[in-house]
PDB file of C-alpha atoms in Angstrom:
ATOM      1  CA  MET A 282       0.000   0.000   0.000  1.00  0.00           C
ATOM      2  CA  ILE A 283       1.100   3.580  -0.621  1.00  0.00           C
ATOM      3  CA  PHE A 284       2.503   5.594   2.271  1.00  0.00           C
ATOM      4  CA  SER A 285      -0.245   7.686   3.796  1.00  0.00           C
ATOM      5  CA  LYS A 286       2.090  10.078   5.567  1.00  0.00           C
ATOM      6  CA  ALA A 287       5.806  10.565   6.070  1.00  0.00           C
ATOM      7  CA  SER A 288       7.274  12.560   8.950  1.00  0.00           C
ATOM      8  CA  GLU A 289      10.529  14.040   7.668  1.00  0.00           C
ATOM      9  CA  GLU A 290      11.599  15.219  11.101  1.00  0.00           C
ATOM     10  CA  GLN A 291      11.215  11.731  12.602  1.00  0.00           C
ATOM     11  CA  ARG A 292      12.002   9.740   9.408  1.00  0.00           C
ATOM     12  CA  ILE A 293       8.850   7.679   9.922  1.00  0.00           C
ATOM     13  CA  CYS A 294       6.540   6.484   7.140  1.00  0.00           C
ATOM     14  CA  TYR A 295       2.960   5.671   8.056  1.00  0.00           C
ATOM     15  CA  GLY A 296       0.583   3.573   6.024  1.00  0.00           C
ATOM     16  CA  TRP A 297      -1.261   0.336   5.509  1.00  0.00           C
ATOM     17  CA  ALA A 298       1.204  -2.570   5.524  1.00  0.00           C
ATOM     18  CA  SER A 299      -1.629  -4.771   4.295  1.00  0.00           C
ATOM     19  CA  VAL A 300      -5.333  -4.377   3.592  1.00  0.00           C
ATOM     20  CA  ALA A 301      -7.471  -7.485   4.116  1.00  0.00           C
ATOM     21  CA  THR A 302     -10.895  -6.050   3.256  1.00  0.00           C
ATOM     22  CA  GLU A 303     -12.269  -2.865   1.748  1.00  0.00           C
ATOM     23  CA  LYS A 304     -15.950  -2.056   2.301  1.00  0.00           C
ATOM     24  CA  GLY A 305     -16.392  -5.621   3.556  1.00  0.00           C
ATOM     25  CA  VAL A 306     -14.978  -7.177   0.376  1.00  0.00           C
ATOM     26  CA  PRO A 307     -11.774  -9.260   0.590  1.00  0.00           C
ATOM     27  CA  VAL A 308      -8.811  -7.565  -1.128  1.00  0.00           C
ATOM     28  CA  VAL A 309      -6.628  -9.623  -3.467  1.00  0.00           C
ATOM     29  CA  ASP A 310      -2.995  -8.503  -3.092  1.00  0.00           C
ATOM     30  CA  LEU A 311      -0.346  -8.258  -5.813  1.00  0.00           C
ATOM     31  CA  GLN A 312       0.640 -11.910  -5.264  1.00  0.00           C
ATOM     32  CA  GLY A 313      -2.974 -13.030  -5.694  1.00  0.00           C
ATOM     33  CA  ASP A 314      -3.441 -13.694  -1.979  1.00  0.00           C
ATOM     34  CA  VAL A 315      -6.374 -12.834   0.276  1.00  0.00           C
ATOM     35  CA  LEU A 316      -5.700 -12.369   3.977  1.00  0.00           C
ATOM     36  CA  ASP A 317      -8.192 -13.090   6.725  1.00  0.00           C
ATOM     37  CA  PRO A 318      -8.379 -10.052   9.066  1.00  0.00           C
ATOM     38  CA  ALA A 319      -8.186 -12.229  12.199  1.00  0.00           C
ATOM     39  CA  GLU A 320      -5.143 -14.102  10.842  1.00  0.00           C
ATOM     40  CA  LEU A 321      -3.491 -10.787   9.926  1.00  0.00           C
ATOM     41  CA  GLU A 322      -4.090  -9.574  13.490  1.00  0.00           C
ATOM     42  CA  LEU A 323      -2.325 -12.674  14.857  1.00  0.00           C
ATOM     43  CA  ALA A 324       0.548 -12.305  12.383  1.00  0.00           C
ATOM     44  CA  SER A 325       1.044  -8.620  13.231  1.00  0.00           C
ATOM     45  CA  SER A 326       1.217  -9.445  16.948  1.00  0.00           C
ATOM     46  CA  ALA A 327       3.787 -12.177  16.348  1.00  0.00           C
ATOM     47  CA  PHE A 328       5.850  -9.857  14.139  1.00  0.00           C
ATOM     48  CA  MET A 329       5.877  -7.050  16.694  1.00  0.00           C
ATOM     49  CA  ALA A 330       6.722  -9.421  19.559  1.00  0.00           C
ATOM     50  CA  ASP A 331       9.666 -10.970  17.758  1.00  0.00           C
ATOM     51  CA  VAL A 332      10.938  -9.212  14.629  1.00  0.00           C
ATOM     52  CA  ARG A 333      10.023  -5.530  14.030  1.00  0.00           C
ATOM     53  CA  ALA A 334      12.696  -5.239  11.296  1.00  0.00           C
ATOM     54  CA  ALA A 335      11.859  -3.266   8.157  1.00  0.00           C
ATOM     55  CA  LYS A 336      13.485  -4.551   4.969  1.00  0.00           C
ATOM     56  CA  LEU A 337      13.744  -3.160   1.467  1.00  0.00           C
ATOM     57  CA  ASN A 338      11.622  -5.086  -1.040  1.00  0.00           C
ATOM     58  CA  HIS A 339      11.459  -8.193   1.204  1.00  0.00           C
ATOM     59  CA  ASP A 340      15.274  -8.418   0.957  1.00  0.00           C
ATOM     60  CA  ASN A 341      17.080 -10.465   3.604  1.00  0.00           C
ATOM     61  CA  ASN A 342      20.259  -8.353   3.459  1.00  0.00           C
ATOM     62  CA  GLY A 343      19.493  -6.744   6.773  1.00  0.00           C
ATOM     63  CA  PRO A 344      17.061  -4.159   8.064  1.00  0.00           C
ATOM     64  CA  ILE A 345      16.786  -0.611   6.724  1.00  0.00           C
ATOM     65  CA  GLY A 346      14.699   0.440   9.700  1.00  0.00           C
ATOM     66  CA  GLU A 347      12.191  -0.804  12.213  1.00  0.00           C
ATOM     67  CA  VAL A 348       8.451  -0.890  12.726  1.00  0.00           C
ATOM     68  CA  LEU A 349       7.801   1.459  15.650  1.00  0.00           C
ATOM     69  CA  HIS A 350       4.026   1.718  15.453  1.00  0.00           C
ATOM     70  CA  SER A 351       1.572  -1.054  14.727  1.00  0.00           C
ATOM     71  CA  LEU A 352      -2.216  -1.281  14.718  1.00  0.00           C
ATOM     72  CA  PRO A 353      -4.012  -4.317  13.373  1.00  0.00           C
ATOM     73  CA  LEU A 354      -7.455  -2.988  12.502  1.00  0.00           C
ATOM     74  CA  THR A 355     -10.263  -5.523  12.264  1.00  0.00           C
ATOM     75  CA  ALA A 356     -13.924  -4.511  12.220  1.00  0.00           C
ATOM     76  CA  GLU A 357     -14.154  -5.682  15.833  1.00  0.00           C
ATOM     77  CA  ILE A 358     -11.158  -3.596  16.975  1.00  0.00           C
ATOM     78  CA  ALA A 359     -12.363  -0.536  15.036  1.00  0.00           C
ATOM     79  CA  LYS A 360     -15.806  -0.778  16.633  1.00  0.00           C
ATOM     80  CA  ALA A 361     -14.341  -1.181  20.131  1.00  0.00           C
ATOM     81  CA  LEU A 362     -12.158   1.910  19.608  1.00  0.00           C
ATOM     82  CA  GLY A 363     -14.917   3.990  18.022  1.00  0.00           C
ATOM     83  CA  ILE A 364     -13.064   4.168  14.694  1.00  0.00           C
ATOM     84  CA  SER A 365     -15.078   4.426  11.493  1.00  0.00           C
ATOM     85  CA  CYS A 366     -13.083   2.834   8.676  1.00  0.00           C
ATOM     86  CA  ASP A 367     -14.049   0.988   5.498  1.00  0.00           C
ATOM     87  CA  ARG A 368     -10.843  -1.107   5.595  1.00  0.00           C
ATOM     88  CA  GLU A 369      -9.539  -3.945   7.714  1.00  0.00           C
ATOM     89  CA  GLY A 370      -5.815  -4.558   7.769  1.00  0.00           C
ATOM     90  CA  TRP A 371      -2.576  -3.573   9.419  1.00  0.00           C
ATOM     91  CA  ILE A 372      -1.405   0.027   9.872  1.00  0.00           C
ATOM     92  CA  VAL A 373       2.277   0.633  10.636  1.00  0.00           C
ATOM     93  CA  GLY A 374       4.775   3.408  11.225  1.00  0.00           C
ATOM     94  CA  ILE A 375       8.284   2.541  10.021  1.00  0.00           C
ATOM     95  CA  LYS A 376      11.367   4.413  11.208  1.00  0.00           C
ATOM     96  CA  ILE A 377      13.868   4.508   8.322  1.00  0.00           C
ATOM     97  CA  HIS A 378      17.520   4.371   9.467  1.00  0.00           C
ATOM     98  CA  ASN A 379      19.163   3.779   6.072  1.00  0.00           C
ATOM     99  CA  GLU A 380      20.059   7.121   4.425  1.00  0.00           C
ATOM    100  CA  ALA A 381      19.741   5.920   0.809  1.00  0.00           C
ATOM    101  CA  VAL A 382      16.328   4.412   1.504  1.00  0.00           C
ATOM    102  CA  TRP A 383      15.179   7.590   3.275  1.00  0.00           C
ATOM    103  CA  GLN A 384      16.250   9.672   0.262  1.00  0.00           C
ATOM    104  CA  ALA A 385      14.290   7.301  -2.011  1.00  0.00           C
ATOM    105  CA  VAL A 386      11.209   7.773   0.204  1.00  0.00           C
ATOM    106  CA  LYS A 387      11.609  11.569   0.166  1.00  0.00           C
ATOM    107  CA  SER A 388      11.982  11.650  -3.632  1.00  0.00           C
ATOM    108  CA  GLY A 389       8.922   9.445  -4.132  1.00  0.00           C
ATOM    109  CA  ARG A 390      10.918   6.589  -5.700  1.00  0.00           C
ATOM    110  CA  LEU A 391       9.857   4.408  -2.754  1.00  0.00           C
ATOM    111  CA  SER A 392       6.263   5.022  -1.851  1.00  0.00           C
ATOM    112  CA  MET A 393       4.714   1.711  -0.853  1.00  0.00           C
ATOM    113  CA  LEU A 394       4.596  -0.702   2.062  1.00  0.00           C
ATOM    114  CA  SER A 395       4.229  -4.456   1.882  1.00  0.00           C
ATOM    115  CA  ILE A 396       4.424  -7.322   4.302  1.00  0.00           C
ATOM    116  CA  GLY A 397       6.796 -10.158   3.617  1.00  0.00           C
ATOM    117  CA  ALA A 398       5.449 -13.345   5.071  1.00  0.00           C
ATOM    118  CA  THR A 399       5.298 -17.066   4.771  1.00  0.00           C
ATOM    119  CA  ALA A 400       2.002 -18.840   5.046  1.00  0.00           C
ATOM    120  CA  ILE A 401       0.134 -21.931   4.040  1.00  0.00           C
ATOM    121  CA  ARG A 402      -1.988 -21.218   0.989  1.00  0.00           C
ATOM    122  CA  GLU A 403      -5.561 -22.474   1.038  1.00  0.00           C
ATOM    123  CA  GLU A 404      -7.861 -22.586  -1.969  1.00  0.00           C
ATOM    124  CA  MET A 405     -10.955 -20.440  -1.571  1.00  0.00           C
TER     125      MET A 405
END
């Protein structure tokens, strides 16, 4: 998903790391996958408890930053918090430490977020 906001002073990019549904309809991602909002909530919790590393284009050559802020947003969580939103998914704030990557964000060359994950695919 495209960055929703970038804080130049803090070098943090905010946006949807993944969108599971939009207006109640499952979203098919660029890899042809559909994520269950409840499963995405579990995955985001596991990621934040253990990893938090931000990588460039799912590259395993080391982190370029870290996920500082994380909010899995299911319909149930949104309702409990009084948030009106037509999406379910995972909102993050990523602190960019790598200078070259930060310059690419500032110039607009890098403008999207994506989760890199492994999962068991199930036919729908």
